[in-house]
Short mmCIF file of C-alpha atoms in Angstrom, two decimals:
data_model
loop_
_atom_site.label_atom_id
_atom_site.label_comp_id
_atom_site.label_asym_id
_atom_site.label_seq_id
_atom_site.Cartn_x
_atom_site.Cartn_y
_atom_site.Cartn_z
CA MET F 185 126.49 102.93 93.02
CA SER F 186 128.76 104.06 94.91
CA GLU F 187 129.45 102.82 98.76
CA PRO F 188 128.79 106.20 100.62
CA HIS F 189 125.44 105.07 100.10
CA LEU F 190 125.61 102.68 102.35
CA SER F 191 127.18 105.01 105.10
CA THR F 192 126.55 104.31 108.43
CA GLU F 193 128.14 108.07 109.49
CA SER F 194 126.05 110.55 111.23
CA ALA F 195 126.09 114.23 112.93
CA ASN F 196 124.18 112.85 115.61
CA ARG F 197 122.37 115.91 116.58
CA ALA F 198 118.69 117.42 116.23
CA PRO F 199 117.49 120.22 113.65
CA LEU F 200 115.89 121.74 116.45
CA ARG F 201 115.81 121.05 120.15
CA PHE F 202 116.29 117.46 120.99
CA GLY F 203 112.89 117.79 123.18
CA GLU F 204 110.65 119.60 120.66
CA PHE F 205 112.14 117.42 117.77
CA VAL F 206 111.25 113.49 119.21
CA ALA F 207 107.76 115.29 120.27
CA LEU F 208 107.41 116.38 117.12
CA ILE F 209 108.34 112.99 115.46
CA ALA F 210 105.97 111.21 117.92
CA SER F 211 103.65 113.39 116.47
CA MET F 212 103.68 112.60 113.24
CA MET F 213 104.48 109.31 113.79
CA ALA F 214 100.83 109.16 116.47
CA LEU F 215 98.92 110.09 113.54
CA THR F 216 98.83 106.37 111.67
CA ALA F 217 98.01 104.70 115.41
CA LEU F 218 95.29 107.93 116.10
CA GLY F 219 93.62 106.81 112.41
CA ILE F 220 93.35 103.27 113.43
CA ASP F 221 92.79 102.88 116.84
CA SER F 222 90.28 105.97 117.27
CA MET F 223 87.79 103.38 115.39
CA LEU F 224 88.08 100.29 116.99
CA PRO F 225 84.91 101.59 119.90
CA ALA F 226 83.28 102.32 116.51
CA LEU F 227 83.07 99.43 114.76
CA PRO F 228 79.71 98.18 115.47
CA ALA F 229 78.20 101.61 114.86
CA ILE F 230 79.70 101.74 111.92
CA GLY F 231 78.60 98.24 110.44
CA ASP F 232 74.96 99.30 111.71
CA SER F 233 74.74 102.84 109.86
CA LEU F 234 76.18 101.48 106.80
CA GLY F 235 74.75 97.90 106.87
CA VAL F 236 77.34 95.97 107.68
CA ALA F 237 75.35 92.16 108.49
CA GLU F 238 78.93 89.99 108.94
CA PRO F 239 80.27 91.03 112.19
CA ASN F 240 83.98 90.27 111.18
CA HIS F 241 83.56 92.46 108.15
CA ARG F 242 83.27 95.46 109.57
CA GLN F 243 87.36 94.97 109.96
CA PHE F 244 87.83 95.98 106.34
CA VAL F 245 87.78 99.53 108.13
CA ILE F 246 91.69 98.85 109.23
CA THR F 247 92.47 96.58 107.12
CA ALA F 248 91.50 98.76 104.06
CA PHE F 249 93.83 101.59 105.66
CA LEU F 250 96.84 99.19 105.73
CA LEU F 251 96.47 98.06 102.48
CA GLY F 252 96.57 101.94 101.46
CA PHE F 253 99.15 102.60 103.65
CA ALA F 254 101.70 99.50 102.51
CA PHE F 255 101.26 100.33 98.53
CA ALA F 256 102.21 104.43 99.26
CA GLN F 257 105.27 103.68 100.97
CA LEU F 258 106.64 102.85 97.37
CA VAL F 259 106.13 106.26 96.54
CA TYR F 260 107.45 108.55 99.40
CA GLY F 261 110.80 107.39 99.44
CA PRO F 262 111.51 108.06 96.15
CA LEU F 263 110.42 111.05 96.31
CA SER F 264 111.36 112.45 99.76
CA ASP F 265 114.80 111.22 98.75
CA ARG F 266 114.74 113.23 95.27
CA PHE F 267 112.94 116.81 96.69
CA GLY F 268 113.12 116.45 100.62
CA ARG F 269 111.80 115.33 103.18
CA ARG F 270 109.70 118.39 104.05
CA PRO F 271 107.45 119.42 100.77
CA VAL F 272 106.74 115.46 100.80
CA LEU F 273 105.35 115.44 104.51
CA ILE F 274 103.67 118.73 104.02
CA ILE F 275 101.67 116.70 101.50
CA ALA F 276 101.25 114.17 102.87
CA LEU F 277 100.41 115.25 105.88
CA THR F 278 97.85 117.79 104.14
CA SER F 279 96.16 114.93 102.20
CA TYR F 280 95.40 113.21 105.80
CA VAL F 281 93.52 116.27 106.76
CA LEU F 282 91.44 116.06 104.18
CA THR F 283 91.17 112.25 103.07
CA SER F 284 89.77 112.44 106.77
CA ALA F 285 87.25 114.46 105.95
CA LEU F 286 86.39 112.16 103.10
CA ALA F 287 85.99 109.40 105.49
CA ALA F 288 83.62 111.68 107.74
CA ILE F 289 81.04 112.20 105.37
CA SER F 290 81.26 108.38 103.55
CA GLY F 291 77.63 107.54 102.91
CA SER F 292 78.10 103.88 101.91
CA PHE F 293 80.79 101.49 103.36
CA VAL F 294 82.70 101.25 100.17
CA LEU F 295 83.00 104.89 99.68
CA LEU F 296 84.38 104.61 103.38
CA LEU F 297 86.97 101.85 102.76
CA ILE F 298 87.97 103.51 99.95
CA ALA F 299 88.46 107.02 102.06
CA ARG F 300 90.06 104.33 104.63
CA ALA F 301 92.64 103.39 101.92
CA ALA F 302 93.11 106.46 101.18
CA MET F 303 94.02 108.21 104.72
CA GLY F 304 96.38 105.18 104.96
CA ALA F 305 98.48 106.16 101.58
CA SER F 306 97.97 109.78 103.12
CA ALA F 307 99.34 108.96 106.34
CA ALA F 308 102.23 105.78 104.72
CA GLY F 309 104.32 109.76 103.97
CA ALA F 310 104.47 110.22 107.85
CA ARG F 311 106.23 106.98 108.55
CA VAL F 312 108.79 106.64 105.14
CA VAL F 313 109.71 110.10 105.66
CA THR F 314 109.76 110.34 109.43
CA VAL F 315 112.07 107.77 109.68
CA ALA F 316 114.00 108.77 106.55
CA LEU F 317 114.32 111.86 108.78
CA VAL F 318 115.94 110.74 111.43
CA ARG F 319 117.80 109.02 109.85
CA ASP F 320 119.81 112.02 108.33
CA CYS F 321 120.27 112.88 112.05
CA PHE F 322 121.00 109.68 113.58
CA ALA F 323 122.89 107.18 113.27
CA GLY F 324 123.18 103.30 115.09
CA ARG F 325 122.28 103.39 118.76
CA ALA F 326 121.68 106.87 118.65
CA MET F 327 119.01 106.87 116.35
CA ALA F 328 117.50 103.67 117.79
CA ARG F 329 117.60 105.87 120.96
CA VAL F 330 115.60 108.49 119.51
CA MET F 331 113.21 106.19 117.81
CA SER F 332 112.58 104.64 121.72
CA LEU F 333 111.49 108.19 122.54
CA ALA F 334 109.27 109.06 119.93
CA PHE F 335 107.46 105.86 119.79
CA ILE F 336 106.81 106.49 123.85
CA VAL F 337 105.33 109.59 122.84
CA PHE F 338 103.66 108.02 120.25
CA MET F 339 102.26 105.24 122.04
CA ALA F 340 99.69 107.57 123.56
CA ALA F 341 97.17 107.65 120.42
CA PRO F 342 96.90 103.84 121.29
CA ILE F 343 96.12 105.68 125.39
CA PHE F 344 93.80 107.93 124.32
CA ALA F 345 92.65 106.49 120.50
CA PRO F 346 90.38 104.18 121.97
CA ALA F 347 89.41 106.25 125.11
CA PHE F 348 88.61 109.39 122.08
CA GLY F 349 86.06 107.52 119.76
CA GLN F 350 84.19 106.16 122.97
CA GLY F 351 83.98 109.24 124.33
CA VAL F 352 81.99 110.48 121.15
CA LEU F 353 80.32 107.60 121.35
CA ALA F 354 78.63 108.22 124.71
CA ALA F 355 78.07 111.71 124.32
CA GLY F 356 75.66 111.06 121.84
CA GLY F 357 77.63 111.57 118.78
CA SER F 358 77.72 110.04 115.72
CA TRP F 359 80.67 107.98 114.61
CA ARG F 360 82.09 110.47 111.77
CA MET F 361 82.55 113.32 114.50
CA ILE F 362 85.26 111.50 115.13
CA PHE F 363 86.91 111.34 111.55
CA TRP F 364 86.47 114.76 112.49
CA GLY F 365 88.41 114.52 115.17
CA VAL F 366 91.04 112.77 113.57
CA GLY F 367 91.40 115.22 110.41
CA ALA F 368 91.56 118.30 113.17
CA VAL F 369 94.78 116.96 115.15
CA SER F 370 96.21 116.14 111.74
CA ALA F 371 95.91 119.67 111.08
CA LEU F 372 97.78 121.10 114.11
CA VAL F 373 100.84 118.79 113.12
CA VAL F 374 100.80 119.89 109.81
CA ALA F 375 101.17 123.76 111.35
CA TRP F 376 103.65 122.36 113.70
CA PHE F 377 106.08 120.82 111.05
CA TRP F 378 105.14 123.51 108.40
CA LEU F 379 106.41 126.15 111.19
CA ARG F 380 109.33 123.93 112.77
CA MET F 381 110.96 121.91 110.92
CA PRO F 382 113.58 122.81 108.39
CA GLU F 383 114.89 120.49 105.77
CA THR F 384 117.44 117.61 106.85
CA LEU F 385 118.43 116.35 103.27
CA ASN F 386 121.81 117.22 102.24
CA PRO F 387 121.21 118.88 98.61
CA ASP F 388 124.48 116.48 97.56
CA SER F 389 122.44 113.63 99.01
CA ARG F 390 119.13 114.13 96.34
CA GLN F 391 118.62 111.41 94.11
CA SER F 392 116.58 110.87 90.90
CA LEU F 393 113.97 109.19 90.49
CA GLN F 394 114.91 107.26 87.19
CA PRO F 395 113.54 103.81 87.45
CA SER F 396 116.84 101.97 87.07
CA ARG F 397 118.07 104.30 89.93
CA ILE F 398 115.73 103.43 92.59
CA LEU F 399 115.91 99.46 91.32
CA ALA F 400 119.33 100.03 91.82
CA ASP F 401 119.08 101.29 94.85
CA TYR F 402 115.99 98.88 95.82
CA GLY F 403 118.92 96.23 94.93
CA LEU F 404 121.08 97.31 97.96
CA VAL F 405 118.47 96.94 100.27
CA LEU F 406 117.25 93.85 99.55
CA ARG F 407 121.14 92.64 99.61
CA ASP F 408 121.61 93.75 103.09
CA ARG F 409 121.56 91.36 105.22
CA HIS F 410 120.26 93.02 107.94
CA ALA F 411 117.77 94.73 106.40
CA VAL F 412 116.24 91.81 104.86
CA GLY F 413 115.89 89.90 108.00
CA TYR F 414 115.37 92.73 110.72
CA THR F 415 112.28 93.47 108.24
CA ILE F 416 110.96 90.29 107.59
CA ALA F 417 110.56 89.86 111.36
CA THR F 418 109.35 93.44 111.72
CA ALA F 419 106.59 92.45 108.98
CA LEU F 420 105.71 88.83 110.85
CA LEU F 421 105.70 91.11 114.39
CA SER F 422 102.92 93.45 112.77
CA GLY F 423 100.77 90.78 111.87
CA GLY F 424 100.09 89.80 115.06
CA LEU F 425 99.91 93.36 115.96
CA PHE F 426 97.15 93.62 113.72
CA GLY F 427 95.83 90.53 114.03
CA PHE F 428 94.84 91.89 117.75
CA ILE F 429 94.39 95.40 117.24
CA GLY F 430 91.29 93.62 114.47
CA SER F 431 89.79 91.19 116.56
CA VAL F 432 89.92 92.79 119.98
CA GLN F 433 86.87 94.54 119.96
CA GLN F 434 84.98 91.32 119.21
CA ILE F 435 86.69 89.52 121.83
CA MET F 436 85.72 91.97 124.20
CA GLU F 437 82.21 91.49 123.68
CA VAL F 438 81.76 87.58 122.77
CA VAL F 439 84.69 86.28 124.48
CA PHE F 440 84.37 88.33 127.98
CA GLY F 441 81.07 90.01 127.29
CA ARG F 442 82.70 93.35 128.38
CA PRO F 443 82.76 95.51 125.23
CA GLU F 444 82.37 98.47 127.99
CA LEU F 445 85.64 97.94 128.82
CA LEU F 446 87.85 97.95 125.54
CA THR F 447 89.21 100.63 126.38
CA ILE F 448 90.64 100.45 129.50
CA VAL F 449 92.37 96.75 128.62
CA PHE F 450 94.05 98.19 124.54
CA ALA F 451 94.92 101.38 127.17
CA THR F 452 96.32 99.46 129.66
CA VAL F 453 98.27 96.75 126.65
CA ALA F 454 99.26 99.84 124.83
CA SER F 455 101.20 101.40 127.85
CA THR F 456 102.80 98.01 128.37
CA MET F 457 104.55 98.84 124.57
CA ALA F 458 105.07 102.91 125.92
CA ILE F 459 107.19 101.33 128.82
CA GLY F 460 109.26 98.34 127.10
CA SER F 461 110.38 101.46 124.13
CA PHE F 462 110.91 103.99 127.76
CA LEU F 463 113.47 101.22 128.65
CA ASN F 464 115.00 100.74 125.92
CA SER F 465 115.99 104.10 125.42
CA ARG F 466 117.37 103.65 128.43
CA ILE F 467 119.13 100.71 127.36
CA VAL F 468 120.19 100.33 123.89
CA MET F 469 123.34 103.00 124.61
CA LYS F 470 124.74 100.30 127.25
CA ILE F 471 123.01 97.30 126.03
CA GLY F 472 123.35 96.98 122.07
CA THR F 473 120.51 97.01 119.99
CA ARG F 474 121.06 93.19 119.15
CA ARG F 475 121.15 91.86 123.15
CA ILE F 476 117.88 93.59 123.77
CA SER F 477 116.14 92.94 120.88
CA HIS F 478 116.64 88.89 120.64
CA THR F 479 115.65 88.62 123.87
CA ALA F 480 112.74 91.09 124.15
CA LEU F 481 111.81 88.43 121.25
CA SER F 482 112.30 85.59 122.56
CA ALA F 483 110.70 86.82 125.98
CA LEU F 484 107.27 87.30 123.56
CA ILE F 485 107.24 84.17 121.68
CA LEU F 486 107.60 82.44 125.42
CA PHE F 487 104.30 84.86 126.48
CA ALA F 488 102.65 83.91 123.38
CA ALA F 489 102.87 79.96 123.75
CA ILE F 490 102.03 80.65 127.58
CA HIS F 491 98.60 82.41 126.52
CA LEU F 492 97.59 80.14 123.89
CA ALA F 493 98.30 77.38 126.64
CA ILE F 494 95.61 78.95 128.85
CA ALA F 495 93.64 79.65 125.61
CA LEU F 496 93.48 75.75 124.55
CA SER F 497 92.57 74.43 127.70
CA GLY F 498 89.95 76.61 128.56
CA HIS F 499 91.02 78.59 130.83
CA GLU F 500 91.71 82.15 129.28
CA ASN F 501 89.59 84.95 131.72
CA LEU F 502 90.20 88.62 130.94
CA TRP F 503 92.56 88.88 133.01
CA THR F 504 95.16 86.20 131.82
CA PHE F 505 94.18 88.05 128.43
CA ALA F 506 94.79 91.17 129.79
CA ILE F 507 98.21 91.00 131.91
CA LEU F 508 100.04 88.25 128.99
CA GLN F 509 99.24 90.65 125.37
CA ALA F 510 100.59 93.89 127.76
CA LEU F 511 103.95 91.46 128.35
CA MET F 512 103.83 90.78 124.94
CA MET F 513 103.44 93.91 123.70
CA ALA F 514 105.93 95.20 125.86
CA SER F 515 107.85 92.58 124.28
CA PHE F 516 106.87 93.70 121.00
CA GLY F 517 107.79 97.92 122.01
CA LEU F 518 111.72 96.54 122.90
CA ALA F 519 112.01 94.40 120.03
CA THR F 520 110.58 97.13 116.89
CA SER F 521 112.48 99.52 118.13
CA ASN F 522 115.47 98.53 117.42
CA PHE F 523 114.79 95.79 114.70
CA SER F 524 113.64 99.24 112.68
CA ALA F 525 117.14 101.11 113.31
CA MET F 526 119.05 97.84 112.82
CA ALA F 527 117.55 97.67 109.23
CA MET F 528 118.63 100.60 107.97
CA GLU F 529 121.66 101.12 109.73
CA ARG F 530 123.34 100.53 106.05
CA MET F 531 121.01 102.78 104.55
CA GLY F 532 122.90 106.09 104.36
CA GLU F 533 121.57 108.42 101.90
CA ILE F 534 119.27 106.41 100.46
CA ALA F 535 117.00 105.87 103.99
CA GLY F 536 114.18 107.25 101.96
CA THR F 537 113.65 104.71 99.12
CA ALA F 538 115.20 102.29 101.45
CA SER F 539 112.25 103.24 104.78
CA SER F 540 109.52 102.59 102.03
CA LEU F 541 110.82 99.71 100.75
CA GLN F 542 111.12 98.12 104.26
CA GLY F 543 108.11 100.06 105.19
CA PHE F 544 106.36 98.40 102.52
CA VAL F 545 106.97 95.13 103.17
CA ALA F 546 106.23 95.18 106.88
CA THR F 547 102.79 96.84 106.81
CA LEU F 548 101.99 94.42 103.84
CA GLY F 549 102.69 91.50 104.66
CA GLY F 550 101.54 92.27 108.09
CA ALA F 551 98.19 94.01 107.15
CA LEU F 552 97.96 90.70 105.35
CA ILE F 553 98.80 88.26 108.07
CA GLY F 554 96.55 90.15 110.50
CA ALA F 555 93.97 90.23 108.64
CA GLN F 556 93.95 86.33 108.42
CA ILE F 557 94.50 85.93 112.06
CA GLY F 558 91.04 89.04 112.21
CA GLN F 559 88.75 86.44 110.37
CA SER F 560 90.26 83.60 112.05
CA PHE F 561 88.38 84.75 114.86
CA ASP F 562 86.00 82.27 116.04
CA GLY F 563 84.55 83.23 118.97
CA THR F 564 87.89 82.72 121.21
CA THR F 565 91.26 83.79 121.98
CA VAL F 566 93.02 80.70 119.95
CA PRO F 567 93.33 82.23 116.58
CA LEU F 568 95.08 85.39 117.67
CA TYR F 569 97.78 83.41 120.45
CA LEU F 570 98.26 80.23 117.58
CA GLY F 571 99.11 83.51 115.60
CA PHE F 572 101.33 85.37 117.69
CA LEU F 573 103.52 82.29 118.42
CA VAL F 574 104.03 80.76 115.48
CA LEU F 575 105.20 84.72 113.97
CA GLY F 576 107.43 84.67 116.45
CA VAL F 577 109.29 81.63 116.03
CA LEU F 578 109.55 82.36 112.51
CA ALA F 579 110.94 86.31 112.97
CA PHE F 580 113.30 84.30 115.23
CA VAL F 581 114.10 81.91 112.51
CA ALA F 582 114.78 85.19 110.08
CA ILE F 583 117.16 87.17 112.04
CA ALA F 584 119.47 84.00 113.36
CA ILE F 585 119.36 83.64 109.58
CA ALA F 586 120.05 87.26 109.32
CA GLU F 587 122.65 87.20 111.78
CA LYS F 588 123.75 84.17 111.07
CA GLY F 589 123.53 82.26 114.03
CA ARG F 590 125.23 84.68 115.93
CA LEU F 591 121.99 86.03 117.92
CA PHE F 592 122.08 88.63 121.67
CA ARG F 593 125.33 90.30 120.85
CA PRO F 594 126.78 93.03 122.78
CA SER F 595 125.89 95.45 119.33
#
């Protein structure tokens, strides 16, 4: 395999006006969050409507989406490296519209889970190909800045999506209307992308679909210490995030007895992730991805330890929960905005295949870990914050190994 596949050179310019480019990238990324977070207030209604007796099993609506999302990423990367970013994204986004409609008309919990897995598989195209598309145009700190700016807009989905779902239910609408709404928003994004975004993959960089080529490119990814280390760290931290998303509705209802405050608390927490990403976009070019992300991960571990101590002591209340979770998510936003850029630093012309493999590992690992945390819900926040603490420490170990102990470097 030739060395140009590992090039870090990039034109560092967008094919559209920079602001529109970031907004479109963020909108495609946000469809995933919209498809997950708008469901949270509706989980009890879905369970009642479709006969789900065990409250923890309602979380499978989230898990099914994430599992479909994880496995499909392995397909989109090689396809986008062969046929280009544009056609693959158009097909994936259109499929997201159709599978949202399937979820809306599901008559059983099993069919809903199948539809949710199909939604996740469709959304995976937006995740993989969008990252590859950004990598086509930017590299290094510039890519980290673009991803951070996109993440700010992307975080509008977790802030407003639960409120949308809650609003539909409060107005007397069915949970099915939430899925119709997700489909409608997705259709608008498809039209925007189709009308405005040109192809970004250089024709000379297109790869074959031969299994030997794909496996060889996977080998390049797996032999890169930084790609492996930061992908593992992302998977571990994502496990904590997915555990939080899966169990937050039950925490608000069972632990604090305030289910009506779910949308407010969730929006507050999500907004701190956006703040962290915005801060990263302003300082990353000067301070560097490693120093910022390593410091942010250290802060996340500290906040998780404090939160676990409070939960174990029996002094947990809604204020400590919201404030400490918000601080953790701000740290999460600072860390992961840079982890994805560092994992892609040397992937160059195999950006699609590399993004698909990294996304598969990060999402599947995060989904399985998050599901285990969610299913461990015992009426307290202890399982969640024990999980966050352990996962944060393991993520720190992973990047320490990847960096050979040279942490907090200004690079």
